[in-house]
Amino acid sequence: MQRRALTLGLLAAPSLALAQEAWPSRPIRLVVGWPPGGSVDIVARILQPRMQALLGQPVVVENRAGATGTVGAAEVARAGGDGHTWLIAQDSQVITPSIMNLPYDVRRDFAPITLIGRGPLVVTAHPSQPWPSFQALMTAARAQPPGRITYATAGVGTMMHVAMVQLCNLAGVELTHVPYRGGAPALADALAGQVPLFVTNAPVGGPHVRSGALRGLGVTTAASWRDLPGVPSFQEQGIAGFEAPTWWAVFSPAGVPAPIRERMAALLTQVLAEPETKARVEQQGMDVLAVSGERFANFAEAETERWARVVRANNIRLDG
């Protein structure tokens, strides 16, 4: 039996090597678990042209929105290991396993490829609201019944949601979460004044803070952010130790062979190092990182554990 297994393994090895050598042999799918116009979609469409040119195959961005990015993630988890389907995700990829039952296991069914970049979240208010600063908002929240003031995010289990929960804990106030099905629809209501507060990331909210259409009350990086002058960090406003940057990354199905994963990581590193691509990413309010391999895997694991503790402590659920 052992000899037969060894023989089959030797026969399979050349075909596997040949498949890896020929990769990619057909169009590449970049699956985005969010609607068009959100930050993950923006990142995917910045990377797509150069990836396509370097791979020599069409690269197609596919939006599979729903359930805080998990609809798209589930599709990638089922895609198999031929290396032609990849997930462009954000931090919610490692948060949602703590708040809902998923048809996949993030640790078992995915391989982390490259951490693309990170940047701040920004808490914004519509200009019609009477809060010129975060401290004014906190004063108003303490003077009203708990939960009277609401804030919108791109969905339950996003970094915007769990970071705001942690911020409220540290500030000693209670606000009510209003989840949307993505950053773009939440932004539309925020700009229309339908929601008083909107927690988002720099690619989505930054242009509207700079234009004055939204008022920036604070950013979640340790210090103020270069692209949002005049918007202090929450640490600078007295919330000691609070830091919750958002991030974007590429994952593959776990079955993709290591040589293909490594080639994709190297390609992404090359694309992100190109001055034009790097500039476009940075113009969205992100710092380019291009971290792959064990460093990214360790980072993803630490983020999983960190936010799972916040989820458990606050009993966050899908309907929360």
mmCIF file of C-alpha atoms in Angstrom:
data_model
loop_
_atom_site.group_PDB
_atom_site.id
_atom_site.type_symbol
_atom_site.label_atom_id
_atom_site.label_comp_id
_atom_site.label_asym_id
_atom_site.label_seq_id
_atom_site.Cartn_x
_atom_site.Cartn_y
_atom_site.Cartn_z
ATOM 1 C CA MET A 1 0.000 0.000 0.000
ATOM 2 C CA GLN A 2 2.832 2.394 0.915
ATOM 3 C CA ARG A 3 4.640 1.585 -2.361
ATOM 4 C CA ARG A 4 1.420 2.268 -4.343
ATOM 5 C CA ALA A 5 0.875 5.578 -2.533
ATOM 6 C CA LEU A 6 4.474 6.562 -3.220
ATOM 7 C CA THR A 7 4.084 5.675 -6.892
ATOM 8 C CA LEU A 8 0.894 7.739 -7.175
ATOM 9 C CA GLY A 9 2.608 10.642 -5.447
ATOM 10 C CA LEU A 10 5.524 10.513 -7.868
ATOM 11 C CA LEU A 11 3.131 10.419 -10.803
ATOM 12 C CA ALA A 12 1.172 13.365 -9.456
ATOM 13 C CA ALA A 13 4.234 15.503 -8.744
ATOM 14 C CA PRO A 14 5.113 16.304 -12.402
ATOM 15 C CA SER A 15 1.516 17.250 -13.215
ATOM 16 C CA LEU A 16 1.352 19.532 -10.173
ATOM 17 C CA ALA A 17 4.645 21.137 -11.143
ATOM 18 C CA LEU A 18 3.417 21.569 -14.709
ATOM 19 C CA ALA A 19 0.208 23.220 -13.500
ATOM 20 C CA GLN A 20 2.210 25.639 -11.360
ATOM 21 C CA GLU A 21 4.555 26.392 -14.238
ATOM 22 C CA ALA A 22 1.611 27.205 -16.508
ATOM 23 C CA TRP A 23 -0.107 29.466 -13.980
ATOM 24 C CA PRO A 24 -2.088 31.480 -14.782
ATOM 25 C CA SER A 25 -3.656 29.615 -17.646
ATOM 26 C CA ARG A 26 -6.948 31.524 -17.775
ATOM 27 C CA PRO A 27 -8.475 34.766 -16.393
ATOM 28 C CA ILE A 28 -7.852 35.646 -12.745
ATOM 29 C CA ARG A 29 -10.819 36.522 -10.536
ATOM 30 C CA LEU A 30 -10.387 39.129 -7.799
ATOM 31 C CA VAL A 31 -13.438 38.672 -5.602
ATOM 32 C CA VAL A 32 -14.567 41.667 -3.543
ATOM 33 C CA GLY A 33 -17.128 40.930 -0.840
ATOM 34 C CA TRP A 34 -18.459 44.495 -0.885
ATOM 35 C CA PRO A 35 -20.476 46.727 -3.245
ATOM 36 C CA PRO A 36 -18.816 48.918 -5.877
ATOM 37 C CA GLY A 37 -17.525 52.220 -4.549
ATOM 38 C CA GLY A 38 -16.335 50.957 -1.172
ATOM 39 C CA SER A 39 -12.700 50.935 -0.113
ATOM 40 C CA VAL A 40 -12.064 47.246 -0.921
ATOM 41 C CA ASP A 41 -13.468 47.760 -4.407
ATOM 42 C CA ILE A 42 -11.296 50.864 -4.829
ATOM 43 C CA VAL A 43 -8.154 48.916 -3.867
ATOM 44 C CA ALA A 44 -9.012 46.051 -6.218
ATOM 45 C CA ARG A 45 -9.494 48.392 -9.167
ATOM 46 C CA ILE A 46 -6.196 50.167 -8.483
ATOM 47 C CA LEU A 47 -4.306 46.854 -8.541
ATOM 48 C CA GLN A 48 -6.185 45.230 -11.432
ATOM 49 C CA PRO A 49 -4.560 46.913 -14.484
ATOM 50 C CA ARG A 50 -0.967 46.240 -13.456
ATOM 51 C CA MET A 51 -1.718 42.710 -12.279
ATOM 52 C CA GLN A 52 -3.294 41.999 -15.650
ATOM 53 C CA ALA A 53 -0.320 43.404 -17.546
ATOM 54 C CA LEU A 54 2.217 41.407 -15.533
ATOM 55 C CA LEU A 55 0.271 38.127 -15.464
ATOM 56 C CA GLY A 56 -0.553 38.156 -19.162
ATOM 57 C CA GLN A 57 -4.142 37.105 -18.466
ATOM 58 C CA PRO A 58 -7.354 39.098 -17.929
ATOM 59 C CA VAL A 59 -7.907 40.050 -14.293
ATOM 60 C CA VAL A 60 -11.579 40.536 -13.479
ATOM 61 C CA VAL A 61 -12.866 42.298 -10.351
ATOM 62 C CA GLU A 62 -16.091 40.626 -9.183
ATOM 63 C CA ASN A 63 -18.275 42.202 -6.493
ATOM 64 C CA ARG A 64 -20.025 39.555 -4.366
ATOM 65 C CA ALA A 65 -21.484 41.739 -1.647
ATOM 66 C CA GLY A 66 -23.338 40.695 1.464
ATOM 67 C CA ALA A 67 -23.096 39.758 5.139
ATOM 68 C CA THR A 68 -20.051 41.903 5.994
ATOM 69 C CA GLY A 69 -17.953 40.523 3.183
ATOM 70 C CA THR A 70 -18.643 36.879 3.975
ATOM 71 C CA VAL A 71 -20.646 36.139 0.799
ATOM 72 C CA GLY A 72 -17.575 36.855 -1.312
ATOM 73 C CA ALA A 73 -15.281 35.074 1.124
ATOM 74 C CA ALA A 74 -17.443 31.948 1.002
ATOM 75 C CA GLU A 75 -17.236 31.917 -2.788
ATOM 76 C CA VAL A 76 -13.444 32.086 -2.672
ATOM 77 C CA ALA A 77 -13.270 29.367 -0.004
ATOM 78 C CA ARG A 78 -15.159 27.063 -2.401
ATOM 79 C CA ALA A 79 -13.036 27.962 -5.406
ATOM 80 C CA GLY A 80 -10.426 25.239 -5.031
ATOM 81 C CA GLY A 81 -6.695 25.390 -5.336
ATOM 82 C CA ASP A 82 -5.884 26.177 -8.959
ATOM 83 C CA GLY A 83 -4.826 29.741 -8.149
ATOM 84 C CA HIS A 84 -7.264 31.570 -10.405
ATOM 85 C CA THR A 85 -9.566 32.969 -7.688
ATOM 86 C CA TRP A 86 -8.362 35.367 -4.990
ATOM 87 C CA LEU A 87 -10.052 37.407 -2.282
ATOM 88 C CA ILE A 88 -9.372 41.087 -1.747
ATOM 89 C CA ALA A 89 -10.624 41.760 1.755
ATOM 90 C CA GLN A 90 -10.375 44.106 4.652
ATOM 91 C CA ASP A 91 -10.004 43.594 8.374
ATOM 92 C CA SER A 92 -13.538 42.211 8.794
ATOM 93 C CA GLN A 93 -12.159 38.975 7.307
ATOM 94 C CA VAL A 94 -10.688 38.173 10.740
ATOM 95 C CA ILE A 95 -13.504 39.738 12.819
ATOM 96 C CA THR A 96 -16.650 38.090 11.403
ATOM 97 C CA PRO A 97 -15.734 34.559 12.603
ATOM 98 C CA SER A 98 -16.348 35.809 16.153
ATOM 99 C CA ILE A 99 -19.818 37.225 15.482
ATOM 100 C CA MET A 100 -21.549 34.778 13.140
ATOM 101 C CA ASN A 101 -21.653 31.163 12.043
ATOM 102 C CA LEU A 102 -19.819 30.935 8.740
ATOM 103 C CA PRO A 103 -19.799 28.253 6.032
ATOM 104 C CA TYR A 104 -16.010 28.298 6.156
ATOM 105 C CA ASP A 105 -13.176 28.447 8.680
ATOM 106 C CA VAL A 106 -10.898 31.458 8.132
ATOM 107 C CA ARG A 107 -7.837 29.742 9.567
ATOM 108 C CA ARG A 108 -8.424 26.424 7.763
ATOM 109 C CA ASP A 109 -9.859 27.535 4.420
ATOM 110 C CA PHE A 110 -7.754 30.604 3.585
ATOM 111 C CA ALA A 111 -4.090 31.440 3.226
ATOM 112 C CA PRO A 112 -2.959 35.030 3.901
ATOM 113 C CA ILE A 113 -1.033 36.336 0.887
ATOM 114 C CA THR A 114 -0.214 40.041 1.214
ATOM 115 C CA LEU A 115 -1.144 42.861 3.551
ATOM 116 C CA ILE A 116 -1.628 45.687 1.050
ATOM 117 C CA GLY A 117 -1.888 48.703 3.317
ATOM 118 C CA ARG A 118 -3.532 50.342 6.280
ATOM 119 C CA GLY A 119 -4.942 53.692 7.270
ATOM 120 C CA PRO A 120 -7.198 55.429 9.752
ATOM 121 C CA LEU A 121 -10.857 55.155 10.412
ATOM 122 C CA VAL A 122 -12.539 58.514 10.813
ATOM 123 C CA VAL A 123 -15.624 59.307 12.880
ATOM 124 C CA THR A 124 -17.642 61.923 11.024
ATOM 125 C CA ALA A 125 -20.725 63.993 11.738
ATOM 126 C CA HIS A 126 -23.073 65.694 9.316
ATOM 127 C CA PRO A 127 -22.500 69.488 9.428
ATOM 128 C CA SER A 128 -26.085 69.974 10.577
ATOM 129 C CA GLN A 129 -25.294 68.227 13.861
ATOM 130 C CA PRO A 130 -24.413 70.430 16.858
ATOM 131 C CA TRP A 131 -21.084 68.743 17.693
ATOM 132 C CA PRO A 132 -18.006 70.689 16.600
ATOM 133 C CA SER A 133 -15.715 68.119 18.240
ATOM 134 C CA PHE A 134 -15.572 64.598 19.678
ATOM 135 C CA GLN A 135 -15.643 65.989 23.204
ATOM 136 C CA ALA A 136 -18.824 67.919 22.386
ATOM 137 C CA LEU A 137 -20.358 64.684 21.092
ATOM 138 C CA MET A 138 -19.383 62.874 24.298
ATOM 139 C CA THR A 139 -20.910 65.632 26.428
ATOM 140 C CA ALA A 140 -24.142 65.410 24.439
ATOM 141 C CA ALA A 141 -24.218 61.605 24.682
ATOM 142 C CA ARG A 142 -23.793 61.682 28.476
ATOM 143 C CA ALA A 143 -26.624 64.216 28.792
ATOM 144 C CA GLN A 144 -29.116 62.001 26.931
ATOM 145 C CA PRO A 145 -30.532 58.527 27.582
ATOM 146 C CA PRO A 146 -27.962 55.843 26.635
ATOM 147 C CA GLY A 147 -28.069 54.916 22.967
ATOM 148 C CA ARG A 148 -30.092 57.935 21.841
ATOM 149 C CA ILE A 149 -27.373 59.038 19.394
ATOM 150 C CA THR A 150 -26.758 56.677 16.477
ATOM 151 C CA TYR A 151 -23.817 55.986 14.193
ATOM 152 C CA ALA A 152 -23.702 54.257 10.806
ATOM 153 C CA THR A 153 -21.062 51.854 9.514
ATOM 154 C CA ALA A 154 -20.557 49.552 6.543
ATOM 155 C CA GLY A 155 -21.913 46.617 8.558
ATOM 156 C CA VAL A 156 -21.881 44.472 11.679
ATOM 157 C CA GLY A 157 -18.421 43.084 12.374
ATOM 158 C CA THR A 158 -16.525 45.640 10.325
ATOM 159 C CA MET A 159 -13.546 47.338 11.900
ATOM 160 C CA MET A 160 -15.660 50.508 11.936
ATOM 161 C CA HIS A 161 -18.198 48.755 14.156
ATOM 162 C CA VAL A 162 -15.935 46.992 16.656
ATOM 163 C CA ALA A 163 -13.524 49.931 16.889
ATOM 164 C CA MET A 164 -16.411 52.278 17.670
ATOM 165 C CA VAL A 165 -17.671 49.879 20.333
ATOM 166 C CA GLN A 166 -14.236 49.875 21.943
ATOM 167 C CA LEU A 167 -13.980 53.671 21.660
ATOM 168 C CA CYS A 168 -17.353 54.115 23.360
ATOM 169 C CA ASN A 169 -16.286 51.732 26.130
ATOM 170 C CA LEU A 170 -13.146 53.760 26.781
ATOM 171 C CA ALA A 171 -15.056 57.058 26.628
ATOM 172 C CA GLY A 172 -17.795 55.778 28.932
ATOM 173 C CA VAL A 173 -20.732 56.424 26.617
ATOM 174 C CA GLU A 174 -23.284 54.289 24.788
ATOM 175 C CA LEU A 175 -24.238 54.957 21.170
ATOM 176 C CA THR A 176 -26.505 52.859 18.923
ATOM 177 C CA HIS A 177 -25.085 51.118 15.873
ATOM 178 C CA VAL A 178 -26.897 51.384 12.502
ATOM 179 C CA PRO A 179 -25.303 48.840 10.120
ATOM 180 C CA TYR A 180 -25.477 49.153 6.327
ATOM 181 C CA ARG A 181 -24.629 46.709 3.543
ATOM 182 C CA GLY A 182 -21.400 48.469 2.627
ATOM 183 C CA GLY A 183 -19.597 51.778 2.844
ATOM 184 C CA ALA A 184 -21.108 53.313 -0.292
ATOM 185 C CA PRO A 185 -24.790 53.112 0.784
ATOM 186 C CA ALA A 186 -23.896 54.289 4.298
ATOM 187 C CA LEU A 187 -22.006 57.226 2.810
ATOM 188 C CA ALA A 188 -25.039 58.250 0.736
ATOM 189 C CA ASP A 189 -27.209 58.522 3.850
ATOM 190 C CA ALA A 190 -24.435 60.235 5.809
ATOM 191 C CA LEU A 191 -24.074 62.919 3.130
ATOM 192 C CA ALA A 192 -27.838 63.385 3.066
ATOM 193 C CA GLY A 193 -27.948 63.859 6.827
ATOM 194 C CA GLN A 194 -30.066 60.746 7.324
ATOM 195 C CA VAL A 195 -27.638 59.502 9.999
ATOM 196 C CA PRO A 196 -25.948 61.863 12.474
ATOM 197 C CA LEU A 197 -22.637 59.989 12.689
ATOM 198 C CA PHE A 198 -20.773 57.880 10.147
ATOM 199 C CA VAL A 199 -17.703 55.802 10.956
ATOM 200 C CA THR A 200 -15.717 55.000 7.831
ATOM 201 C CA ASN A 201 -12.219 54.738 6.409
ATOM 202 C CA ALA A 202 -10.102 57.358 4.701
ATOM 203 C CA PRO A 203 -10.732 56.202 1.092
ATOM 204 C CA VAL A 204 -14.507 56.579 1.553
ATOM 205 C CA GLY A 205 -14.811 59.456 3.996
ATOM 206 C CA GLY A 206 -11.646 61.470 3.469
ATOM 207 C CA PRO A 207 -12.693 63.415 0.354
ATOM 208 C CA HIS A 208 -15.952 64.477 2.017
ATOM 209 C CA VAL A 209 -14.210 65.582 5.212
ATOM 210 C CA ARG A 210 -11.786 67.671 3.159
ATOM 211 C CA SER A 211 -14.649 69.195 1.154
ATOM 212 C CA GLY A 212 -16.644 70.050 4.280
ATOM 213 C CA ALA A 213 -19.563 67.783 3.371
ATOM 214 C CA LEU A 214 -18.806 65.823 6.557
ATOM 215 C CA ARG A 215 -17.147 66.989 9.774
ATOM 216 C CA GLY A 216 -14.231 64.897 11.009
ATOM 217 C CA LEU A 217 -14.360 64.330 14.774
ATOM 218 C CA GLY A 218 -11.353 62.044 15.120
ATOM 219 C CA VAL A 219 -9.154 59.390 13.530
ATOM 220 C CA THR A 220 -8.256 55.990 14.955
ATOM 221 C CA THR A 221 -4.510 56.118 14.322
ATOM 222 C CA ALA A 222 -2.201 57.037 17.210
ATOM 223 C CA ALA A 223 -1.661 60.547 15.789
ATOM 224 C CA SER A 224 -3.467 62.768 13.316
ATOM 225 C CA TRP A 225 -3.337 61.655 9.687
ATOM 226 C CA ARG A 226 -1.524 63.427 6.871
ATOM 227 C CA ASP A 227 -4.552 63.521 4.547
ATOM 228 C CA LEU A 228 -7.003 64.791 7.157
ATOM 229 C CA PRO A 229 -5.378 67.946 8.533
ATOM 230 C CA GLY A 230 -7.206 69.405 11.478
ATOM 231 C CA VAL A 231 -8.777 66.093 12.520
ATOM 232 C CA PRO A 232 -7.053 64.950 15.731
ATOM 233 C CA SER A 233 -6.629 61.350 16.789
ATOM 234 C CA PHE A 234 -8.651 60.031 19.708
ATOM 235 C CA GLN A 235 -5.448 59.543 21.674
ATOM 236 C CA GLU A 236 -4.770 63.253 21.196
ATOM 237 C CA GLN A 237 -8.281 63.889 22.536
ATOM 238 C CA GLY A 238 -7.707 62.032 25.762
ATOM 239 C CA ILE A 239 -8.619 58.408 24.928
ATOM 240 C CA ALA A 240 -5.358 56.905 26.132
ATOM 241 C CA GLY A 241 -4.014 53.903 24.259
ATOM 242 C CA PHE A 242 -6.805 53.774 21.675
ATOM 243 C CA GLU A 243 -5.582 52.849 18.218
ATOM 244 C CA ALA A 244 -7.546 50.913 15.577
ATOM 245 C CA PRO A 245 -6.230 51.339 12.035
ATOM 246 C CA THR A 246 -8.106 49.609 9.256
ATOM 247 C CA TRP A 247 -6.328 47.432 6.677
ATOM 248 C CA TRP A 248 -6.702 45.721 3.296
ATOM 249 C CA ALA A 249 -5.219 42.423 2.149
ATOM 250 C CA VAL A 250 -5.276 39.557 -0.342
ATOM 251 C CA PHE A 251 -6.120 35.982 0.662
ATOM 252 C CA SER A 252 -6.240 32.759 -1.359
ATOM 253 C CA PRO A 253 -8.091 29.486 -0.861
ATOM 254 C CA ALA A 254 -5.949 27.323 1.409
ATOM 255 C CA GLY A 255 -5.523 24.688 -1.321
ATOM 256 C CA VAL A 256 -3.514 26.935 -3.633
ATOM 257 C CA PRO A 257 0.017 25.467 -3.800
ATOM 258 C CA ALA A 258 2.718 27.397 -1.984
ATOM 259 C CA PRO A 259 4.702 28.221 -5.179
ATOM 260 C CA ILE A 260 1.659 29.942 -6.697
ATOM 261 C CA ARG A 261 0.926 31.810 -3.461
ATOM 262 C CA GLU A 262 4.532 32.977 -3.363
ATOM 263 C CA ARG A 263 4.395 34.118 -6.988
ATOM 264 C CA MET A 264 1.244 36.120 -6.297
ATOM 265 C CA ALA A 265 2.807 37.687 -3.191
ATOM 266 C CA ALA A 266 5.893 38.652 -5.208
ATOM 267 C CA LEU A 267 3.730 40.106 -7.983
ATOM 268 C CA LEU A 268 1.703 42.197 -5.516
ATOM 269 C CA THR A 269 4.894 43.444 -3.892
ATOM 270 C CA GLN A 270 6.162 44.481 -7.340
ATOM 271 C CA VAL A 271 2.901 46.233 -8.247
ATOM 272 C CA LEU A 272 2.717 48.103 -4.933
ATOM 273 C CA ALA A 273 6.330 49.256 -5.304
ATOM 274 C CA GLU A 274 5.654 50.891 -8.673
ATOM 275 C CA PRO A 275 5.531 54.667 -8.163
ATOM 276 C CA GLU A 276 2.226 55.197 -9.972
ATOM 277 C CA THR A 277 0.387 52.420 -8.132
ATOM 278 C CA LYS A 278 1.910 53.384 -4.784
ATOM 279 C CA ALA A 279 0.856 56.992 -5.320
ATOM 280 C CA ARG A 280 -2.704 55.987 -6.221
ATOM 281 C CA VAL A 281 -3.014 53.863 -3.086
ATOM 282 C CA GLU A 282 -1.591 56.628 -0.905
ATOM 283 C CA GLN A 283 -3.966 59.144 -2.495
ATOM 284 C CA GLN A 284 -6.787 57.048 -1.057
ATOM 285 C CA GLY A 285 -5.475 57.704 2.461
ATOM 286 C CA MET A 286 -3.572 54.445 2.971
ATOM 287 C CA ASP A 287 0.007 53.602 3.800
ATOM 288 C CA VAL A 288 1.354 50.919 1.461
ATOM 289 C CA LEU A 289 2.776 47.968 3.407
ATOM 290 C CA ALA A 290 3.180 45.000 1.002
ATOM 291 C CA VAL A 291 3.789 42.573 3.887
ATOM 292 C CA SER A 292 3.628 38.878 2.982
ATOM 293 C CA GLY A 293 4.546 35.459 4.312
ATOM 294 C CA GLU A 294 4.929 34.744 8.013
ATOM 295 C CA ARG A 295 4.834 38.410 9.013
ATOM 296 C CA PHE A 296 1.372 38.850 7.515
ATOM 297 C CA ALA A 297 0.166 35.514 8.916
ATOM 298 C CA ASN A 298 1.285 36.559 12.410
ATOM 299 C CA PHE A 299 -0.374 39.955 12.020
ATOM 300 C CA ALA A 300 -3.671 38.387 10.909
ATOM 301 C CA GLU A 301 -3.613 35.981 13.859
ATOM 302 C CA ALA A 302 -2.957 38.792 16.340
ATOM 303 C CA GLU A 303 -5.823 40.847 14.860
ATOM 304 C CA THR A 304 -8.145 37.830 15.067
ATOM 305 C CA GLU A 305 -7.428 37.423 18.780
ATOM 306 C CA ARG A 306 -7.552 41.129 19.563
ATOM 307 C CA TRP A 307 -10.982 41.761 18.098
ATOM 308 C CA ALA A 308 -12.418 38.458 19.315
ATOM 309 C CA ARG A 309 -11.829 39.747 22.846
ATOM 310 C CA VAL A 310 -13.780 42.937 22.073
ATOM 311 C CA VAL A 311 -16.604 40.925 20.469
ATOM 312 C CA ARG A 312 -16.889 38.618 23.499
ATOM 313 C CA ALA A 313 -16.715 41.425 26.036
ATOM 314 C CA ASN A 314 -19.527 43.341 24.324
ATOM 315 C CA ASN A 315 -21.649 40.357 23.209
ATOM 316 C CA ILE A 316 -21.618 41.542 19.591
ATOM 317 C CA ARG A 317 -23.845 39.466 17.321
ATOM 318 C CA LEU A 318 -24.855 39.598 13.676
ATOM 319 C CA ASP A 319 -28.061 41.400 14.628
ATOM 320 C CA GLY A 320 -26.254 43.678 17.076
#
